[in-house]
mmCIF file of C-alpha atoms in Angstrom:
data_model
loop_
_atom_site.group_PDB
_atom_site.id
_atom_site.type_symbol
_atom_site.label_atom_id
_atom_site.label_comp_id
_atom_site.label_asym_id
_atom_site.label_seq_id
_atom_site.Cartn_x
_atom_site.Cartn_y
_atom_site.Cartn_z
ATOM 1 C CA MET G 1 0.257 0.004 0.001
ATOM 2 C CA ILE G 2 1.085 3.524 -0.492
ATOM 3 C CA GLU G 3 0.181 5.881 2.088
ATOM 4 C CA GLY G 4 -2.537 3.529 3.433
ATOM 5 C CA GLN G 5 -4.185 3.374 0.004
ATOM 6 C CA THR G 6 -5.248 0.376 -1.929
ATOM 7 C CA ILE G 7 -6.467 2.570 -4.707
ATOM 8 C CA LEU G 8 -4.485 5.240 -6.585
ATOM 9 C CA PRO G 9 -6.819 7.408 -8.544
ATOM 10 C CA ALA G 10 -5.684 8.009 -12.099
ATOM 11 C CA LEU G 11 -6.400 11.451 -13.218
ATOM 12 C CA ARG G 12 -7.097 12.154 -16.893
ATOM 13 C CA ASP G 13 -8.262 15.551 -16.922
ATOM 14 C CA MET G 14 -9.279 18.785 -14.982
ATOM 15 C CA ARG G 15 -12.605 17.125 -13.470
ATOM 16 C CA ASP G 16 -10.430 13.940 -12.250
ATOM 17 C CA LEU G 17 -7.765 16.376 -10.766
ATOM 18 C CA GLU G 18 -10.931 18.490 -8.906
ATOM 19 C CA LYS G 19 -12.344 15.342 -7.623
ATOM 20 C CA PHE G 20 -9.256 13.907 -6.474
ATOM 21 C CA VAL G 21 -8.081 17.097 -4.418
ATOM 22 C CA THR G 22 -11.317 17.031 -2.411
ATOM 23 C CA GLY G 23 -11.458 13.225 -1.920
ATOM 24 C CA PRO G 24 -9.953 10.927 0.503
ATOM 25 C CA PHE G 25 -6.974 9.848 -1.096
ATOM 26 C CA ARG G 26 -3.835 11.607 -0.619
ATOM 27 C CA VAL G 27 -1.649 9.915 -3.688
ATOM 28 C CA GLY G 28 -2.822 9.738 -7.143
ATOM 29 C CA VAL G 29 -1.349 9.227 -10.661
ATOM 30 C CA LEU G 30 -1.343 12.101 -13.125
ATOM 31 C CA LEU G 31 -2.153 10.719 -16.478
ATOM 32 C CA GLU G 32 -2.368 13.428 -19.144
ATOM 33 C CA VAL G 33 -1.696 16.911 -18.726
ATOM 34 C CA HIS G 34 -0.365 19.683 -20.983
ATOM 35 C CA VAL G 35 3.115 20.958 -19.962
ATOM 36 C CA ALA G 36 1.719 24.582 -19.771
ATOM 37 C CA ARG G 37 -0.489 23.568 -16.943
ATOM 38 C CA LEU G 38 1.920 21.763 -14.600
ATOM 39 C CA ASP G 39 2.474 24.871 -12.594
ATOM 40 C CA ALA G 40 -1.481 25.121 -11.793
ATOM 41 C CA VAL G 41 -1.838 21.612 -11.308
ATOM 42 C CA PHE G 42 1.045 21.273 -8.587
ATOM 43 C CA GLN G 43 -0.220 24.448 -6.751
ATOM 44 C CA LEU G 44 -3.402 22.975 -6.438
ATOM 45 C CA LEU G 45 -2.032 19.719 -5.197
ATOM 46 C CA ALA G 46 0.141 21.514 -2.772
ATOM 47 C CA ALA G 47 -2.895 23.788 -1.413
ATOM 48 C CA HIS G 48 -4.810 20.290 -0.659
ATOM 49 C CA ASP G 49 -1.798 18.334 0.568
ATOM 50 C CA LYS G 50 -2.107 16.028 -2.397
ATOM 51 C CA HIS G 51 0.738 14.068 -4.026
ATOM 52 C CA VAL G 52 1.240 12.363 -7.787
ATOM 53 C CA PHE G 53 3.209 10.022 -9.372
ATOM 54 C CA VAL G 54 3.728 11.800 -12.762
ATOM 55 C CA HIS G 55 3.081 9.696 -16.051
ATOM 56 C CA LEU G 56 6.181 11.167 -18.006
ATOM 57 C CA ASP G 57 4.974 9.464 -20.978
ATOM 58 C CA LEU G 58 1.945 11.101 -21.128
ATOM 59 C CA ILE G 59 3.089 14.830 -20.485
ATOM 60 C CA GLN G 60 1.650 16.806 -23.571
ATOM 61 C CA GLY G 61 4.428 18.964 -24.925
ATOM 62 C CA LEU G 62 7.389 17.225 -23.334
ATOM 63 C CA LYS G 63 9.566 14.489 -24.819
ATOM 64 C CA ALA G 64 9.605 11.542 -22.320
ATOM 65 C CA ASP G 65 13.440 11.401 -21.956
ATOM 66 C CA GLU G 66 16.229 12.151 -19.324
ATOM 67 C CA TYR G 67 15.981 16.074 -19.939
ATOM 68 C CA ALA G 68 12.074 16.085 -19.269
ATOM 69 C CA THR G 69 12.547 13.843 -16.360
ATOM 70 C CA GLU G 70 15.010 15.879 -14.532
ATOM 71 C CA TYR G 71 12.931 18.993 -15.363
ATOM 72 C CA ILE G 72 9.850 17.449 -13.809
ATOM 73 C CA CYS G 73 11.879 16.132 -10.946
ATOM 74 C CA GLN G 74 13.832 19.193 -9.995
ATOM 75 C CA THR G 75 10.997 21.754 -10.770
ATOM 76 C CA TYR G 76 7.857 19.822 -9.074
ATOM 77 C CA ARG G 77 9.320 16.946 -6.948
ATOM 78 C CA PRO G 78 6.499 14.741 -7.750
ATOM 79 C CA TYR G 79 5.863 11.675 -5.375
ATOM 80 C CA GLY G 80 7.157 9.505 -8.249
ATOM 81 C CA ILE G 81 7.457 9.143 -11.900
ATOM 82 C CA ILE G 82 5.918 6.492 -14.021
ATOM 83 C CA SER G 83 7.344 5.573 -17.662
ATOM 84 C CA THR G 84 7.629 2.844 -19.716
ATOM 85 C CA LYS G 85 11.266 4.054 -20.694
ATOM 86 C CA GLY G 86 14.202 2.822 -18.862
ATOM 87 C CA SER G 87 16.259 5.958 -19.297
ATOM 88 C CA VAL G 88 13.380 7.902 -17.642
ATOM 89 C CA ILE G 89 13.462 5.529 -14.588
ATOM 90 C CA LEU G 90 17.080 5.658 -14.216
ATOM 91 C CA LYS G 91 17.139 9.366 -14.271
ATOM 92 C CA ALA G 92 14.192 9.926 -11.667
ATOM 93 C CA LYS G 93 16.159 7.334 -9.422
ATOM 94 C CA GLN G 94 19.195 9.646 -9.699
ATOM 95 C CA LYS G 95 17.030 12.345 -8.546
ATOM 96 C CA GLN G 96 15.994 10.256 -5.706
ATOM 97 C CA VAL G 97 12.123 10.050 -6.821
ATOM 98 C CA LYS G 98 10.098 7.122 -6.500
ATOM 99 C CA THR G 99 9.851 5.112 -9.511
ATOM 100 C CA VAL G 100 7.227 3.064 -11.504
ATOM 101 C CA GLN G 101 8.299 1.075 -14.514
ATOM 102 C CA ARG G 102 5.033 0.394 -16.573
ATOM 103 C CA LEU G 103 4.786 -2.702 -18.386
ATOM 104 C CA PHE G 104 2.434 -3.862 -21.258
ATOM 105 C CA LEU G 105 2.116 -7.823 -21.108
ATOM 106 C CA ILE G 106 0.886 -8.758 -24.666
ATOM 107 C CA ASP G 107 2.806 -11.730 -24.976
ATOM 108 C CA SER G 108 5.284 -14.099 -23.531
ATOM 109 C CA SER G 109 8.206 -12.083 -25.344
ATOM 110 C CA SER G 110 6.961 -8.896 -23.968
ATOM 111 C CA LEU G 111 7.076 -10.326 -20.236
ATOM 112 C CA GLU G 112 10.640 -11.518 -20.861
ATOM 113 C CA ARG G 113 11.721 -8.246 -22.348
ATOM 114 C CA SER G 114 9.991 -6.622 -19.331
ATOM 115 C CA TYR G 115 11.939 -8.909 -16.950
ATOM 116 C CA ARG G 116 15.440 -7.576 -18.443
ATOM 117 C CA LEU G 117 14.353 -3.889 -18.412
ATOM 118 C CA ILE G 118 13.500 -4.536 -14.660
ATOM 119 C CA LYS G 119 17.146 -6.029 -13.785
ATOM 120 C CA ARG G 120 18.446 -2.939 -15.722
ATOM 121 C CA THR G 121 16.385 -0.284 -14.156
ATOM 122 C CA GLN G 122 15.531 -1.557 -10.692
ATOM 123 C CA PRO G 123 12.445 0.553 -10.407
ATOM 124 C CA ASP G 124 10.630 1.120 -6.797
ATOM 125 C CA TYR G 125 7.410 -0.336 -8.299
ATOM 126 C CA ILE G 126 6.387 -1.974 -11.295
ATOM 127 C CA GLU G 127 2.850 -1.330 -12.839
ATOM 128 C CA VAL G 128 1.366 -4.299 -14.695
ATOM 129 C CA LEU G 129 -1.069 -3.511 -17.641
ATOM 130 C CA PRO G 130 -3.519 -4.914 -18.265
ATOM 131 C CA GLY G 131 -4.114 -5.380 -14.396
ATOM 132 C CA LEU G 132 -6.808 -8.011 -15.055
ATOM 133 C CA VAL G 133 -4.568 -11.181 -15.038
ATOM 134 C CA PRO G 134 -3.815 -12.025 -11.667
ATOM 135 C CA LYS G 135 -1.654 -14.868 -12.680
ATOM 136 C CA TYR G 136 0.847 -12.394 -14.376
ATOM 137 C CA ILE G 137 0.868 -9.890 -11.250
ATOM 138 C CA ARG G 138 1.921 -13.009 -9.163
ATOM 139 C CA ALA G 139 4.232 -13.977 -11.624
ATOM 140 C CA VAL G 140 5.849 -10.568 -11.816
ATOM 141 C CA LYS G 141 6.063 -10.136 -8.177
ATOM 142 C CA ALA G 142 7.506 -13.300 -7.757
ATOM 143 C CA GLU G 143 10.054 -12.976 -10.315
ATOM 144 C CA THR G 144 11.299 -9.488 -9.475
ATOM 145 C CA GLY G 145 10.603 -9.269 -5.743
ATOM 146 C CA ILE G 146 9.061 -5.436 -6.491
ATOM 147 C CA PRO G 147 5.803 -4.172 -5.288
ATOM 148 C CA VAL G 148 3.531 -4.471 -8.269
ATOM 149 C CA PHE G 149 0.471 -1.873 -9.351
ATOM 150 C CA ALA G 150 -2.196 -3.462 -11.330
ATOM 151 C CA GLY G 151 -3.663 -1.043 -13.920
ATOM 152 C CA GLY G 152 -5.548 -1.112 -16.960
ATOM 153 C CA LEU G 153 -9.209 -2.106 -17.797
ATOM 154 C CA ILE G 154 -9.993 -2.489 -14.076
ATOM 155 C CA SER G 155 -13.593 -1.807 -14.008
ATOM 156 C CA SER G 156 -15.221 -3.452 -10.825
ATOM 157 C CA THR G 157 -14.581 -3.848 -7.132
ATOM 158 C CA GLU G 158 -14.050 -7.669 -7.920
ATOM 159 C CA GLU G 159 -11.507 -6.797 -10.448
ATOM 160 C CA VAL G 160 -9.695 -4.680 -7.773
ATOM 161 C CA GLU G 161 -10.107 -7.318 -4.989
ATOM 162 C CA ALA G 162 -8.638 -9.993 -7.228
ATOM 163 C CA ALA G 163 -5.600 -7.848 -8.265
ATOM 164 C CA LEU G 164 -4.909 -7.150 -4.512
ATOM 165 C CA GLU G 165 -5.258 -10.968 -3.888
ATOM 166 C CA ALA G 166 -2.897 -11.809 -6.408
ATOM 167 C CA GLY G 167 -0.353 -9.526 -4.614
ATOM 168 C CA ALA G 168 -0.731 -6.323 -6.236
ATOM 169 C CA THR G 169 0.343 -3.366 -3.658
ATOM 170 C CA VAL G 170 -2.238 -0.876 -5.137
ATOM 171 C CA VAL G 171 -4.778 -0.774 -8.332
ATOM 172 C CA THR G 172 -4.597 2.382 -10.323
ATOM 173 C CA THR G 173 -7.770 3.382 -11.963
ATOM 174 C CA SER G 174 -9.519 6.299 -13.919
ATOM 175 C CA ASP G 175 -12.836 4.854 -12.991
ATOM 176 C CA GLN G 176 -14.138 7.120 -10.464
ATOM 177 C CA ARG G 177 -16.716 4.656 -9.137
ATOM 178 C CA LEU G 178 -13.713 2.756 -7.722
ATOM 179 C CA TRP G 179 -12.503 5.782 -5.899
ATOM 180 C CA THR G 180 -13.841 4.810 -2.645
ATOM 181 C CA ASN G 181 -12.561 3.447 0.822
ATOM 182 C CA GLY G 182 -8.776 4.036 0.002
#
């Protein structure tokens, strides 16, 4: 769990952000935002004592590379950085920001490539997508020993519970119906 949460609200737009800052969760995931809005977003978060993992690959107007990572980490000091890119994870670790290596598991070769990437980057957390497959949540956690987030396509409390029972530390979801109970 992160900050006692089993759900990490995933914020796709300003309406999600507004609901998040007035809700019970302390930590969320900032998925999509234009670079020009970052100052306002982080001011709003600070005013409500809220924190986010920034999905660096989804910031519009920034290339998800080491330079953007350094800029975001130094300027905003996010709770953490999420990326599919090893170079982004390595730079965020240098800046002493929590890291989440995001994995899209589509077949057995993507799983093997993911294991090699994780060995190189040693992230603080791994996000497995889609998070609907408990077998792979268990497998990734067992193979790496790194806490796992489950995300993608989760749309019911039963799916949240299955992911947590499989060993996920938290579930990331943009489905506001699931943003309850922490």
